[in-house]
XYZ file of C-alpha atoms in Angstrom:
690
model
C 61.530 -79.507 133.194
C 62.651 -76.579 131.035
C 65.319 -76.712 128.299
C 68.085 -75.308 130.517
C 67.432 -77.917 133.176
C 67.432 -80.715 130.607
C 70.686 -79.400 129.166
C 72.344 -79.891 132.554
C 70.509 -83.073 133.522
C 71.195 -85.276 130.506
C 75.026 -85.078 130.613
C 74.892 -85.521 134.393
C 72.751 -88.647 134.014
C 75.130 -90.026 131.386
C 78.155 -89.317 133.612
C 76.447 -91.026 136.536
C 75.672 -94.089 134.408
C 79.236 -94.200 133.123
C 80.910 -94.076 136.519
C 78.394 -96.562 137.908
C 79.435 -98.960 135.160
C 83.115 -98.338 135.933
C 82.479 -99.084 139.585
C 80.635 -102.314 138.719
C 83.489 -103.499 136.479
C 86.079 -102.741 139.162
C 84.001 -104.517 141.818
C 83.563 -107.620 139.638
C 87.278 -107.652 138.877
C 88.070 -107.559 142.589
C 85.691 -110.452 143.244
C 87.116 -112.524 140.401
C 90.761 -111.907 141.249
C 90.709 -111.636 145.054
C 91.569 -115.253 145.748
C 94.219 -115.667 142.986
C 95.880 -112.398 144.032
C 95.886 -113.447 147.696
C 97.922 -116.546 146.759
C 100.641 -114.569 145.001
C 102.965 -114.220 148.048
C 103.243 -117.989 148.175
C 103.367 -118.513 144.385
C 105.792 -115.819 143.204
C 108.971 -117.237 144.831
C 108.440 -120.546 143.095
C 107.809 -119.191 139.601
C 110.499 -120.043 137.028
C 112.811 -117.652 135.213
C 110.599 -117.883 132.119
C 107.836 -116.086 134.028
C 110.129 -113.257 135.075
C 111.455 -112.797 131.558
C 107.907 -112.666 130.163
C 106.817 -110.241 132.894
C 109.757 -107.945 132.185
C 109.118 -107.973 128.421
C 105.393 -107.317 128.968
C 106.088 -104.189 130.989
C 108.839 -102.927 128.678
C 106.815 -103.484 125.497
C 103.884 -101.432 126.809
C 106.111 -98.438 127.421
C 105.484 -97.410 123.783
C 102.052 -98.739 122.755
C 100.782 -97.924 119.289
C 97.567 -95.850 119.270
C 96.253 -95.613 115.681
C 95.066 -92.162 114.551
C 91.381 -91.443 114.049
C 90.100 -94.247 116.279
C 88.512 -94.349 119.691
C 91.086 -94.033 122.447
C 90.838 -97.650 123.509
C 92.013 -98.867 120.108
C 95.708 -99.296 120.821
C 98.115 -102.201 120.378
C 99.494 -103.366 123.782
C 102.054 -106.178 123.209
C 101.824 -107.106 126.896
C 98.627 -109.075 126.301
C 100.621 -111.734 124.418
C 102.841 -112.316 127.461
C 100.063 -112.049 130.077
C 97.852 -114.511 128.172
C 100.813 -116.878 127.945
C 101.393 -116.439 131.712
C 97.699 -117.251 132.255
C 98.044 -120.477 130.261
C 101.177 -121.550 132.127
C 100.892 -120.175 135.676
C 97.312 -119.101 136.262
C 95.195 -116.024 136.822
C 97.014 -114.351 139.748
C 100.412 -113.901 138.088
C 98.767 -112.870 134.795
C 96.685 -110.130 136.451
C 99.693 -108.878 138.409
C 101.866 -108.516 135.304
C 99.030 -106.982 133.270
C 98.390 -104.427 136.043
C 102.069 -103.441 136.034
C 102.014 -103.055 132.235
C 98.854 -100.893 132.438
C 100.476 -98.596 134.983
C 103.464 -98.111 132.671
C 101.342 -97.465 129.564
C 98.937 -95.199 131.486
C 101.873 -93.086 132.602
C 103.153 -92.855 129.057
C 99.695 -91.997 127.627
C 98.851 -89.584 130.479
C 95.744 -91.473 131.538
C 93.938 -90.439 134.712
C 94.085 -92.665 137.774
C 90.480 -93.805 137.511
C 91.018 -94.759 133.876
C 94.115 -96.782 134.709
C 92.153 -98.606 137.439
C 89.290 -99.236 135.004
C 91.712 -100.632 132.401
C 93.262 -102.969 134.981
C 89.767 -104.137 135.935
C 88.855 -104.797 132.271
C 91.973 -106.885 131.743
C 91.342 -108.745 134.997
C 87.784 -109.642 133.921
C 89.000 -110.692 130.464
C 91.711 -112.896 131.952
C 89.159 -114.266 134.434
C 86.826 -115.191 131.565
C 89.671 -116.936 129.751
C 90.630 -118.789 132.965
C 87.020 -119.940 133.394
C 87.064 -121.404 129.865
C 90.344 -123.220 130.501
C 89.054 -124.668 133.786
C 85.767 -125.640 132.201
C 87.554 -127.445 129.365
C 90.038 -129.009 131.831
C 92.962 -127.549 129.971
C 96.292 -128.355 131.743
C 98.741 -129.115 128.944
C 100.280 -125.635 128.845
C 100.538 -125.415 132.655
C 102.206 -128.821 132.930
C 104.607 -128.138 130.075
C 103.504 -131.238 128.190
C 103.200 -131.055 124.462
C 99.785 -129.594 123.584
C 97.544 -131.482 121.187
C 94.655 -130.299 119.032
C 92.161 -130.129 121.886
C 94.557 -127.962 123.880
C 94.930 -125.551 120.974
C 91.138 -125.385 120.604
C 90.762 -124.679 124.334
C 93.353 -121.899 124.190
C 91.593 -120.403 121.146
C 88.194 -120.440 122.862
C 89.786 -118.839 125.920
C 91.265 -116.118 123.685
C 87.807 -115.469 122.198
C 86.335 -115.166 125.697
C 89.128 -112.736 126.619
C 88.390 -110.578 123.556
C 84.602 -110.584 124.012
C 84.826 -109.442 127.635
C 87.517 -106.844 127.012
C 85.986 -105.378 123.856
C 82.480 -105.566 125.290
C 83.336 -103.595 128.419
C 85.153 -100.974 126.344
C 82.163 -100.619 123.990
C 79.729 -100.130 126.852
C 82.029 -97.599 128.493
C 82.461 -95.575 125.289
C 78.715 -95.633 124.645
C 77.888 -94.466 128.178
C 80.576 -91.797 128.127
C 80.003 -90.300 124.668
C 76.507 -91.402 123.681
C 75.650 -92.589 120.193
C 74.322 -95.778 118.708
C 75.316 -99.081 120.366
C 75.952 -100.876 117.105
C 77.996 -98.056 115.585
C 80.084 -97.862 118.752
C 80.649 -101.624 118.670
C 81.677 -101.843 115.027
C 83.855 -98.718 115.091
C 87.021 -100.637 115.982
C 86.031 -104.306 115.697
C 87.974 -105.029 112.501
C 91.213 -103.420 113.632
C 91.162 -104.788 117.176
C 90.107 -108.316 116.255
C 93.048 -108.475 113.844
C 95.720 -106.953 116.078
C 94.556 -108.299 119.449
C 93.684 -111.673 117.966
C 97.195 -112.034 116.581
C 98.736 -111.160 119.962
C 96.503 -113.554 121.897
C 97.094 -116.471 119.543
C 100.849 -115.973 119.696
C 100.655 -116.753 123.428
C 100.099 -120.549 123.025
C 103.025 -120.608 120.598
C 105.178 -118.788 123.151
C 104.300 -120.917 126.154
C 104.266 -124.184 124.211
C 107.519 -123.507 122.382
C 110.330 -121.190 123.529
C 109.201 -120.962 127.159
C 109.083 -124.727 127.573
C 112.520 -125.300 126.048
C 114.798 -122.394 126.947
C 114.378 -119.028 128.605
C 116.872 -117.605 126.134
C 114.409 -118.217 123.305
C 111.661 -116.069 124.845
C 113.109 -112.685 123.730
C 112.956 -113.978 120.154
C 109.177 -113.559 120.443
C 109.832 -109.838 120.135
C 110.344 -110.427 116.402
C 106.794 -111.665 115.654
C 105.453 -109.131 118.158
C 107.191 -106.382 116.235
C 105.721 -107.829 113.040
C 102.220 -107.598 114.557
C 102.989 -104.062 115.694
C 104.132 -103.031 112.208
C 101.211 -104.808 110.573
C 98.778 -102.925 112.776
C 100.537 -99.639 112.226
C 100.740 -100.005 108.443
C 97.128 -101.150 108.224
C 95.976 -98.184 110.272
C 98.149 -95.715 108.359
C 96.889 -97.022 105.021
C 93.314 -96.712 106.189
C 94.048 -93.238 107.528
C 95.635 -92.171 104.222
C 92.637 -93.598 102.350
C 90.526 -91.053 104.209
C 92.679 -88.055 103.234
C 92.827 -85.925 100.114
C 96.348 -86.458 98.705
C 96.786 -82.848 97.528
C 95.583 -80.828 100.526
C 95.745 -83.361 103.367
C 92.111 -82.604 104.218
C 89.522 -85.279 104.850
C 88.089 -86.799 101.680
C 84.525 -87.807 100.819
C 84.868 -91.182 102.583
C 86.014 -89.533 105.810
C 83.274 -86.908 105.558
C 80.680 -89.655 105.105
C 81.903 -91.353 108.273
C 81.850 -88.099 110.251
C 78.340 -87.192 109.088
C 77.054 -90.646 110.003
C 78.685 -90.375 113.417
C 77.189 -86.941 114.042
C 73.752 -88.080 112.876
C 73.890 -91.050 115.246
C 75.050 -88.863 118.116
C 72.369 -86.230 117.552
C 69.656 -88.866 117.190
C 70.714 -90.437 120.493
C 70.674 -87.060 122.216
C 67.226 -86.316 120.848
C 65.958 -89.694 122.037
C 67.349 -88.925 125.494
C 65.383 -85.681 125.633
C 68.286 -83.320 125.035
C 67.451 -79.843 123.714
C 67.203 -79.426 119.960
C 70.650 -79.343 118.391
C 71.688 -79.306 114.785
C 74.743 -79.751 112.667
C 75.351 -78.207 109.290
C 76.972 -79.364 106.078
C 78.412 -76.482 104.054
C 79.319 -77.090 100.425
C 81.805 -74.626 98.897
C 82.532 -74.351 95.197
C 85.200 -71.901 94.045
C 84.211 -69.485 91.302
C 86.231 -69.268 88.088
C 88.742 -71.891 89.226
C 88.766 -73.400 85.741
C 90.026 -70.064 84.404
C 93.012 -70.280 86.751
C 93.877 -73.769 85.496
C 93.443 -72.756 81.854
C 95.391 -69.495 82.121
C 98.142 -70.343 84.627
C 98.358 -74.128 84.560
C 97.379 -76.921 86.908
C 100.430 -76.431 89.121
C 99.246 -72.938 90.069
C 95.710 -74.267 90.433
C 96.963 -76.890 92.887
C 98.802 -74.236 94.893
C 95.592 -72.226 95.043
C 93.661 -75.231 96.362
C 96.310 -75.813 99.032
C 96.117 -72.169 100.118
C 92.304 -72.295 100.269
C 92.386 -75.499 102.316
C 94.824 -73.870 104.760
C 92.558 -70.859 105.179
C 89.553 -73.075 105.808
C 91.368 -75.143 108.431
C 92.560 -72.033 110.259
C 89.069 -70.566 110.253
C 86.889 -73.433 111.465
C 86.512 -74.648 115.029
C 88.325 -77.523 116.690
C 85.377 -79.901 116.264
C 84.636 -78.922 112.667
C 85.685 -81.109 109.744
C 86.991 -79.663 106.482
C 86.987 -81.976 103.469
C 87.932 -81.669 99.832
C 85.471 -83.562 97.673
C 87.365 -83.189 94.437
C 88.294 -80.438 91.993
C 87.497 -77.064 93.541
C 84.707 -78.358 95.781
C 85.069 -78.356 99.578
C 82.758 -79.330 102.428
C 82.686 -78.181 106.041
C 80.872 -80.172 108.715
C 80.143 -78.069 111.788
C 78.423 -79.749 114.766
C 76.517 -78.417 117.765
C 74.548 -75.573 116.204
C 71.407 -73.979 117.569
C 69.995 -72.671 114.283
C 70.718 -71.833 110.645
C 71.978 -68.370 111.595
C 75.124 -69.882 113.143
C 75.847 -71.871 109.989
C 75.303 -68.788 107.855
C 77.618 -66.777 110.117
C 80.363 -69.377 109.583
C 79.733 -69.292 105.828
C 79.982 -65.491 105.830
C 83.323 -65.720 107.632
C 84.544 -68.205 105.028
C 83.496 -65.879 102.207
C 85.260 -62.952 103.894
C 88.421 -65.011 104.393
C 88.459 -66.184 100.778
C 87.937 -62.640 99.504
C 91.522 -61.748 100.420
C 93.740 -62.199 97.316
C 96.091 -65.177 97.204
C 99.650 -64.346 96.175
C 101.101 -67.112 93.988
C 104.418 -66.592 92.222
C 104.076 -62.871 92.870
C 100.672 -62.767 91.177
C 97.652 -61.841 93.349
C 94.671 -64.057 92.543
C 91.154 -63.192 93.606
C 89.291 -66.114 95.152
C 85.548 -66.283 95.580
C 83.073 -69.051 96.081
C 79.435 -70.022 96.462
C 78.297 -71.851 99.591
C 75.209 -73.996 100.039
C 74.061 -75.004 103.516
C 72.012 -78.023 104.593
C 71.022 -78.563 108.227
C 70.450 -81.777 110.154
C 67.700 -82.841 110.699
C 65.573 -80.239 108.862
C 67.112 -80.848 105.442
C 68.024 -84.511 105.773
C 69.012 -87.190 108.240
C 71.629 -89.021 106.179
C 74.767 -88.140 104.232
C 73.314 -88.545 100.729
C 70.303 -86.320 101.421
C 72.322 -83.625 103.164
C 74.901 -83.593 100.363
C 72.236 -83.340 97.674
C 70.426 -80.536 99.458
C 73.651 -78.626 100.145
C 74.474 -79.049 96.448
C 71.053 -77.669 95.468
C 71.597 -74.658 97.758
C 75.089 -74.088 96.373
C 73.887 -74.038 92.764
C 71.002 -71.833 93.846
C 73.608 -69.411 95.197
C 75.457 -69.458 91.868
C 72.230 -68.946 89.944
C 71.229 -66.007 92.142
C 74.778 -64.613 92.088
C 74.729 -64.820 95.857
C 77.521 -66.109 98.077
C 75.593 -68.056 100.749
C 72.240 -69.824 100.461
C 70.509 -72.116 102.936
C 68.633 -74.995 101.327
C 64.974 -74.290 100.587
C 62.653 -77.005 99.222
C 61.121 -74.609 96.698
C 64.524 -74.257 95.025
C 64.904 -78.004 94.661
C 63.701 -79.217 91.302
C 64.768 -82.776 92.013
C 62.836 -83.746 95.116
C 61.594 -87.359 95.153
C 58.069 -86.061 94.582
C 59.129 -84.046 91.560
C 61.190 -86.899 90.166
C 58.155 -89.137 90.502
C 56.037 -86.485 88.810
C 58.619 -86.211 86.035
C 58.374 -89.947 85.425
C 54.585 -89.717 85.261
C 54.844 -86.801 82.833
C 57.205 -88.749 80.602
C 54.711 -91.611 80.504
C 51.878 -89.189 79.735
C 53.851 -87.878 76.745
C 54.612 -91.376 75.439
C 52.308 -91.999 72.437
C 51.942 -95.645 73.427
C 50.935 -94.842 77.025
C 49.132 -91.531 76.732
C 45.729 -93.161 76.416
C 46.103 -95.283 79.546
C 44.477 -94.074 82.803
C 47.813 -94.288 84.659
C 49.313 -91.619 82.386
C 46.720 -88.954 83.087
C 45.408 -86.482 80.527
C 47.399 -83.697 78.869
C 45.191 -81.071 77.232
C 45.424 -77.513 75.965
C 43.378 -74.652 77.349
C 42.975 -71.383 75.461
C 42.534 -67.862 76.828
C 41.105 -65.260 74.434
C 43.095 -62.145 73.522
C 40.937 -59.100 72.793
C 41.794 -56.048 70.735
C 41.077 -53.217 73.163
C 39.933 -50.555 70.702
C 37.495 -52.767 68.747
C 36.693 -55.550 71.220
C 37.426 -58.167 68.556
C 38.874 -61.563 69.496
C 42.177 -61.583 67.608
C 43.932 -64.532 69.187
C 44.344 -66.948 72.039
C 47.162 -68.009 74.313
C 47.600 -71.768 74.454
C 48.100 -72.971 78.025
C 49.124 -76.485 79.008
C 47.048 -78.445 81.500
C 47.703 -81.899 82.948
C 45.179 -83.862 84.955
C 47.281 -86.291 86.998
C 45.566 -89.612 87.805
C 46.233 -89.177 91.544
C 47.020 -85.492 92.132
C 44.320 -84.029 89.935
C 45.136 -80.847 88.022
C 48.866 -80.158 88.369
C 49.807 -76.524 88.900
C 51.165 -75.232 85.548
C 54.181 -73.543 87.183
C 55.147 -76.760 88.960
C 54.666 -78.683 85.730
C 57.107 -76.425 83.889
C 59.626 -76.515 86.764
C 59.541 -80.312 86.657
C 60.009 -80.478 82.895
C 62.335 -77.620 81.981
C 65.417 -79.074 83.720
C 65.228 -82.309 81.734
C 64.900 -83.666 78.222
C 61.174 -84.088 78.884
C 60.794 -80.377 78.084
C 61.416 -81.036 74.399
C 58.853 -83.824 74.381
C 56.391 -81.482 76.053
C 57.001 -78.672 73.547
C 56.646 -81.104 70.660
C 53.288 -82.254 72.041
C 52.076 -78.671 72.591
C 53.101 -77.500 69.110
C 51.442 -80.522 67.498
C 48.180 -80.044 69.417
C 47.991 -76.282 68.847
C 48.662 -76.417 65.095
C 46.146 -79.233 64.704
C 43.590 -77.142 66.623
C 44.315 -74.108 64.420
C 43.527 -76.297 61.402
C 40.210 -77.338 62.948
C 39.252 -73.722 63.668
C 40.275 -72.736 60.160
C 38.037 -75.435 58.715
C 35.166 -74.102 60.867
C 35.718 -70.567 59.562
C 37.339 -69.239 62.751
C 40.487 -67.222 62.079
C 42.574 -66.908 65.234
C 46.226 -66.469 66.099
C 47.496 -68.886 68.799
C 50.432 -68.005 71.041
C 52.580 -70.838 72.429
C 55.187 -70.536 75.193
C 58.571 -72.155 74.556
C 61.507 -72.672 76.915
C 65.186 -71.923 76.503
C 65.835 -75.608 75.815
C 63.599 -75.367 72.753
C 65.571 -72.432 71.377
C 69.051 -73.934 71.671
C 68.681 -76.011 68.509
C 66.907 -75.675 65.189
C 64.857 -78.798 65.906
C 61.778 -76.721 66.752
C 62.082 -74.882 63.428
C 61.939 -78.150 61.485
C 59.014 -79.405 63.558
C 56.934 -76.249 63.060
C 57.715 -76.124 59.338
C 56.590 -79.746 58.976
C 53.377 -79.322 61.010
C 52.322 -76.092 59.305
C 52.738 -77.741 55.919
C 50.939 -80.934 56.998
C 47.853 -79.105 58.330
C 47.956 -76.267 55.789
C 47.968 -73.614 58.505
C 49.340 -70.147 57.595
C 52.538 -69.416 59.505
C 51.235 -66.080 60.802
C 48.482 -67.946 62.703
C 51.158 -69.259 65.077
C 53.088 -67.124 67.528
C 55.878 -68.253 69.859
C 56.421 -66.521 73.198
C 59.900 -66.390 74.723
C 60.850 -64.924 78.101
C 63.518 -62.346 78.787
C 65.347 -64.949 80.890
C 65.591 -67.309 77.907
C 66.746 -64.458 75.712
C 69.513 -63.321 78.045
C 70.741 -66.847 78.891
C 72.247 -67.328 75.430
C 71.354 -64.446 73.069
C 73.423 -65.712 70.139
C 71.871 -69.168 69.920
C 68.379 -67.871 70.671
C 68.686 -65.216 67.965
C 69.743 -67.831 65.406
C 66.691 -69.991 66.156
C 64.041 -67.261 66.225
C 65.501 -65.706 63.073
C 64.804 -68.971 61.251
C 61.285 -69.050 62.721
C 60.706 -65.486 61.574
C 61.721 -66.519 58.056
C 58.894 -69.059 58.144
C 56.499 -66.251 58.978
C 55.946 -67.321 62.590
C 55.438 -64.338 64.889
C 57.703 -63.918 67.911
C 56.541 -62.307 71.166
C 58.628 -61.295 74.175
C 56.771 -62.546 77.254
C 56.810 -61.029 80.774
C 58.413 -57.853 79.453
C 59.794 -55.620 82.206
C 60.655 -58.403 84.664
C 64.029 -59.339 83.176
C 67.189 -57.647 81.996
C 66.909 -57.515 78.224
C 68.863 -54.664 76.745
C 67.663 -52.250 74.094
C 70.291 -53.691 71.762
C 68.681 -57.127 71.884
C 65.210 -55.670 71.451
C 66.417 -53.837 68.365
C 68.049 -56.912 66.844
C 65.291 -59.446 67.502
C 62.596 -60.071 64.877
C 59.790 -59.379 67.361
C 56.191 -58.589 66.533
C 54.831 -58.268 70.048
C 55.729 -57.651 73.692
C 53.588 -58.799 76.600
C 53.427 -56.636 79.725
C 53.733 -58.832 82.789
C 50.592 -59.261 84.875
C 52.445 -58.108 88.019
C 52.428 -54.562 86.590
C 48.978 -54.737 85.006
C 47.259 -55.923 88.189
C 48.534 -52.927 90.151
C 48.266 -50.145 87.598
C 44.798 -49.080 88.797
C 46.018 -48.503 92.364
C 49.783 -47.966 92.070
C 51.164 -44.931 90.252
C 54.525 -46.638 89.682
C 52.936 -49.677 88.015
C 50.830 -47.348 85.885
C 53.953 -45.450 84.828
C 55.809 -48.674 83.975
C 52.938 -49.967 81.806
C 52.641 -46.632 79.993
C 56.421 -46.528 79.406
C 56.487 -50.069 78.006
C 53.635 -49.225 75.636
C 55.391 -46.058 74.443
C 58.682 -47.959 73.946
C 56.994 -50.779 72.028
C 55.149 -48.277 69.870
C 58.423 -46.564 69.020
C 59.833 -49.931 67.932
C 56.721 -50.779 65.914
C 55.667 -53.637 68.212
C 52.206 -54.710 69.286
C 51.563 -54.671 73.064
C 49.530 -57.300 74.921
C 48.602 -56.763 78.579
C 48.199 -59.877 80.736
C 46.140 -60.114 83.900
C 43.279 -57.745 83.052
C 40.709 -58.540 85.725
C 38.411 -55.511 85.939
C 36.856 -52.800 83.792
C 38.907 -49.983 85.371
C 42.160 -51.646 84.287
C 40.725 -52.203 80.805
C 39.854 -48.505 80.483
C 43.293 -47.421 81.717
C 44.967 -49.670 79.155
C 42.758 -48.257 76.438
C 43.637 -44.716 77.468
C 47.412 -45.325 77.226
C 47.180 -46.998 73.836
C 47.584 -50.707 74.655
C 46.664 -52.871 71.686
C 45.512 -56.227 73.091
C 44.458 -57.522 76.505
C 43.773 -60.885 78.089
C 42.550 -61.837 81.528
C 39.603 -62.934 83.597
C 37.789 -59.689 82.810
C 37.144 -61.245 79.424
C 37.397 -64.982 80.004
C 39.305 -67.638 81.850
C 41.384 -70.252 79.988
C 39.121 -72.987 78.634
C 39.283 -76.157 76.506
C 38.930 -75.764 72.734
C 35.324 -76.994 72.588
C 34.262 -74.537 75.319
C 36.078 -71.741 73.490
C 33.932 -72.369 70.419
C 30.790 -71.994 72.573
C 32.200 -68.867 74.234
C 32.911 -67.266 70.854
C 29.283 -67.846 69.937
C 28.129 -65.983 73.068
C 30.777 -63.247 73.158
C 29.677 -59.647 72.623
C 32.374 -56.950 72.404
C 32.321 -54.141 74.933
C 31.198 -50.774 73.647
C 34.424 -48.782 73.413
C 32.550 -45.544 73.905
C 30.703 -46.699 77.023
């Protein structure tokens, strides 16, 4: 069966099951009530005035039933059940079913129910009353019918009968809702259990009080039962309204995080049920919107204007989304949109683009036009998560990815997530590996430094090395260096890692110095390391401890780190330069560093990114970029190092354009310190004139 056929078959099968269940309930109700109803012509003339008063009140009270907002349609308070249960206790099943059927007809007319639904509701009540009658007969309960004063056993019997009534009524409703709308059985059952057990339970248990008190003494007292019934009605209404308000954002009137959680869980259950039934693949999306520069509005114009802006944004979102979509405010300037029934990510992105376009129109507040913009992250069910917490986290990752990329809409991608469970686990392992007390244990793995030689192109002399971090994980083996840095740089572990690298490299420089090997070692540092002067103090201390000249150490910073916070970075590297530590600008040409920053920084070297070096032998543009960088660095008095030299042709091209130093597999791969010593013993410089 193809997808189109399944799309038509599954709802048809569900509809068939639903109406089959309705028919079964109606048939059972007819069987249960046939005999009691057939006796009504003989019984009705002899019923007392109390019955007629109760019947009249039951019908009148159901003219305006209370249907709480946000609940399944069956969750309504029908005061008639108090009177019909009392009629059951006093005069039997037939009169009770008759009055309940009349009350259902009145309420169905008021609520605009279809005919089949009204019949189904009458059948449910008939079965519930039949179950209660069976309990009363089984327990030989006659005190209420005879008008004698009930004792404890009579109250217990009436209570058990009320429980049977509730179980049958609520059970049939739950099955009907599940068959009609799909979803999880348990979620459908518990959706209204608290509210209905409280409200319906109160109405049912008032019935013994009614029939054992006012009805047995004076008909005139029966209308007084409207007072406690009204109290139950108000209690139910206030309880529902309070719960409803607890699910709304007080400023905008949108759904809040609690309501969004409930909706996401409901959609996840519904989609899972459809998938289990063989329905075609469907998705729903969670869009997370964060307004840009909202804090500036609050700071410049005040919180009152900021609140007005949030209200205007919420109104625009509500007018834009579909009828089945849910818009929620999560707090501050953060909104979420839940949109069900999608076919793919393109539909979610299209909605996000419409939101961005709508928000781009200025908002006029107090005559002042305010520009509104935002970043939107999208997470899809089930690809990006099957529960609320996962979808929210992934939408949050995508949203911050959008901000970082200065984009407006981004769909979640695992490679942008630096906080996956696997990476968090890896981060914990890395922290243990850096702990001095645990580093020697097998569970921590082994952190070592590899060194790649740097060769002076014109002479072929080995003038330095680049120190490269390597971690052999106890289970994963050698961890990819890029992944290792991604795991560490977003946390405080990065500082521990830099401290370990600096310590190991300076100690190794001291060992080489003692062996008569004079090399300069370059160490990469992150932006976190350059935000404080802590690294300056550490390097000063280690250089003094191991008696290593400061010019034997070189720190490499990226253009991204430089541009993220130029002022703080400049302060740190200026102090390092005062120590005599060389500073190199890594991956030059891939970022956005301005000539002003290059002029102000105390640099000694720039490194041409390998992406340009690898292609310069075959791509004229790459060749031109490398030559331009070398000319610019020469004009500024800086040394140039080319990364990624992998063949002799590239080496010769670099030599021809005046590059100073090169590193790459053409010379040697990164290697541990002991292997480097052996390599130096075997190394023979290339003949520059060859």
